[in-house]
XYZ file of C-alpha atoms in Angstrom:
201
model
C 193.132 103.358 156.808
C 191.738 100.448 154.255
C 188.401 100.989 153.485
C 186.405 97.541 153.724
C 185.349 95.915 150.813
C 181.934 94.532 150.458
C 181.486 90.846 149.637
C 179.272 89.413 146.647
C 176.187 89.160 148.649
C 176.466 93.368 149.030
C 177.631 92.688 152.934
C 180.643 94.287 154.363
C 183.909 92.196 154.169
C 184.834 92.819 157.558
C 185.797 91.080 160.593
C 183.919 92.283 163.619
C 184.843 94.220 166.882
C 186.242 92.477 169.965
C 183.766 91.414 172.514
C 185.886 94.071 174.612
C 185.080 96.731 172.480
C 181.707 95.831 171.524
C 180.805 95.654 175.603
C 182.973 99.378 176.148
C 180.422 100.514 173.040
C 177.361 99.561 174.414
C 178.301 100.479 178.204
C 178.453 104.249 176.889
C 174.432 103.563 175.786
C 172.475 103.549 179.605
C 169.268 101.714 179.639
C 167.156 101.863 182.302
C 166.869 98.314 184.559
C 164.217 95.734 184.334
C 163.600 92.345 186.141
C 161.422 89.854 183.302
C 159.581 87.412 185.481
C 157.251 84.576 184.626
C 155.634 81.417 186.691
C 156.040 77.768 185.482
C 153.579 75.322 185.303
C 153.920 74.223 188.866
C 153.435 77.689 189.879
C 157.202 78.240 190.757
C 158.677 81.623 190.209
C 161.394 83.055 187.381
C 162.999 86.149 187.016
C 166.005 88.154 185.404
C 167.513 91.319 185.275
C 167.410 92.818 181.927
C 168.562 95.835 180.419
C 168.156 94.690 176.681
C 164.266 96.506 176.342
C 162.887 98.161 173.639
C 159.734 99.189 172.392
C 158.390 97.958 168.703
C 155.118 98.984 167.724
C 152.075 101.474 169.048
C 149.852 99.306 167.053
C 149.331 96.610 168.726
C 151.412 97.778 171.898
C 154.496 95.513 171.343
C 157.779 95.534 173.464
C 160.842 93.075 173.326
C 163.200 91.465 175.906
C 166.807 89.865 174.855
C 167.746 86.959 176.807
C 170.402 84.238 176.756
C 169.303 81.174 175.144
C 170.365 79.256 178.533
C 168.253 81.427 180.311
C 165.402 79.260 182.946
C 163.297 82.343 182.630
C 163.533 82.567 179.070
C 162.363 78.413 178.911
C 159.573 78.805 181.054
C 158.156 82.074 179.151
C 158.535 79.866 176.116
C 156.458 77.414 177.635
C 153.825 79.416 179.032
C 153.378 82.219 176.384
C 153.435 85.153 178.751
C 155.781 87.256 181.034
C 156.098 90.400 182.515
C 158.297 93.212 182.804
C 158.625 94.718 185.800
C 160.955 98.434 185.766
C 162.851 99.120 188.654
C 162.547 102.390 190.392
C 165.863 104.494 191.230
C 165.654 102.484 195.241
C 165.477 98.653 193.864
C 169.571 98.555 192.787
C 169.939 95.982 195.570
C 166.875 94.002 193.449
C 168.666 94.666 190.094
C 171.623 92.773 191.684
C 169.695 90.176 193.228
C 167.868 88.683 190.213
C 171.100 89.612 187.912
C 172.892 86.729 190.147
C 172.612 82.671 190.829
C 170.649 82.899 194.222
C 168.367 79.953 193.786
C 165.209 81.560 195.852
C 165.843 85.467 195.094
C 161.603 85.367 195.231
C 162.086 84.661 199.250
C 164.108 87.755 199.245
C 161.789 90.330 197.480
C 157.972 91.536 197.948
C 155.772 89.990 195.227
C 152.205 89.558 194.165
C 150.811 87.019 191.738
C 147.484 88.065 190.851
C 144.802 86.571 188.309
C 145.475 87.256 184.913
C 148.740 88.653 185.251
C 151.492 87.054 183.082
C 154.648 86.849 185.951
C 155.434 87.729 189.010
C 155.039 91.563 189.957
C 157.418 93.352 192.041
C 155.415 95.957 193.319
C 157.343 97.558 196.007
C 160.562 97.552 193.763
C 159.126 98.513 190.209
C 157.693 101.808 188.848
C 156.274 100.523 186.159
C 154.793 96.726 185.442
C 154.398 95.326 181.669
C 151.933 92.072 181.703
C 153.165 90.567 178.316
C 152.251 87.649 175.821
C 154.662 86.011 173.554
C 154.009 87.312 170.036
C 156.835 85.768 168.332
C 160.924 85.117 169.102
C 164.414 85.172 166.390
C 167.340 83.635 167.937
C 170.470 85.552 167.236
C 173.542 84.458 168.024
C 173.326 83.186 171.793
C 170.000 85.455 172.752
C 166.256 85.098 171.566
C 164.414 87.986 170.948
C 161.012 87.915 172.376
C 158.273 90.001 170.931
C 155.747 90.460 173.730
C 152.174 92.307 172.987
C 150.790 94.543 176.037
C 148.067 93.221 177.134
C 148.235 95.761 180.876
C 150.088 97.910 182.281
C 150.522 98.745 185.956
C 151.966 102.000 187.387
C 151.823 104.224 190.391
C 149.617 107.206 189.400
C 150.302 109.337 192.097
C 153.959 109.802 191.982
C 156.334 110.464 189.150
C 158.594 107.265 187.850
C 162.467 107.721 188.603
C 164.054 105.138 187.170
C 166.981 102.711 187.956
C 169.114 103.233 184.850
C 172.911 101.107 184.042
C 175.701 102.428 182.058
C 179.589 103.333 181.996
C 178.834 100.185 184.105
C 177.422 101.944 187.227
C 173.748 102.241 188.367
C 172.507 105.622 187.718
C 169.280 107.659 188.913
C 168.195 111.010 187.300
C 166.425 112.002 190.758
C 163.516 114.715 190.128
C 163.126 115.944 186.390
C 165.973 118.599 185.099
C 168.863 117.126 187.745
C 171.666 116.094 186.586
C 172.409 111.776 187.031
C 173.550 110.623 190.333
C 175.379 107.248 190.868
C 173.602 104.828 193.025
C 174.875 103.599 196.604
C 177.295 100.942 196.312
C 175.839 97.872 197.879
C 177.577 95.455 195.810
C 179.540 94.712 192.926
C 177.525 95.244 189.547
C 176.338 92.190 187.629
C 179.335 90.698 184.265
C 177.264 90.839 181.377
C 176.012 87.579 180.998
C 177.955 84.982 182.259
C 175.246 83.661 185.293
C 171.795 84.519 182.831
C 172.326 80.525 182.599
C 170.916 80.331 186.233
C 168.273 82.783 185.863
């Protein structure tokens, strides 16, 4: 096989991967599920599915987000400077599904609470774990922007142990109490493309 040659500028002189095998590469790397919501101006409600999180720094408590550059929720987070990051327990596939597609009023069809100070909507009923975030900094690549969000508070249950919603092998997963092996999820419906309705979210 033909080793490839690096260009002039020290980069690799290669063409890259299809987008088929780029998406069966990443599908073999589960994340666990979020839903990245924020409020408008107006007060009006946006959210997202997201599996493209990551934490950055310890110091100051940093996190990012990936989102299409179409995105609605990614425009009004841009606007307002803050979001949060809501992380769906092992239940809320149906809510994974729901904000992953183009229903215009998926807020009607969840339990929410918007209280003072907190940077988006939080799912409370739904999410383990809740991230209120402020825009740090973005870099657009390619057709996403990476937002840089600092921690400003985070919201969990105490009492009870987090069991997350995780997607890969493109299937929702849950790894039930600590030590068992992962279980699939119900089937309730089909799982979300990729990308192709972030547009709408």
């Amino acid at each position: 096989m033909p080793i490839p040659m690096a260009g002039a500028d020290g980069r690799t002189a290669a063409e890259p991967v299809s987008a088929t095998a780029f998406r069966t590469l990443m599908a073999a790397f589960p994340a666990g599920v979020a839903v990245v919501t924020a409020a408008d101006d107006s007060g009006r409600q946006h959210g997202m599915t997201c599996t493209a999180v990551s934490s950055v720094s310890v110091s100051p408590p940093t996190l990012l987000v990936c989102m299409q550059r179409s995105s609605r929720t990614l425009a009004v987070l841009n606007r307002t400077g803050s979001f949060a990051v809501n992380l769906l327990g092992d239940q809320a596939r149906p809510v994974a599904e729901l904000f992953a597609g183009r229903c215009p009023d998926r807020f009607e069809h969840v339990s929410w609470t918007a209280r003072p100070g907190c940077a988006g909507p939080h799912l409370d009923q739904d999410a383990h774990s809740i991230a209120d975030c402020r825009v740090t900094g973005s870099v657009a690549v390619a057709d996403h922007v990476v937002v840089l969000g600092e921690v400003f508070r985070v919201t969990t249950d105490q009492d009870a142990r987090p069991r997350p919603l995780v997607y890969g092998m493109r299937e929702y997963w849950s790894f039930g109490h600590p030590g068992a092996a992962p279980e699939r999820c119900a089937l309730t419906t089909a799982a979300p493309s990729d990308s192709d309705t972030e547009a709408s979210r």
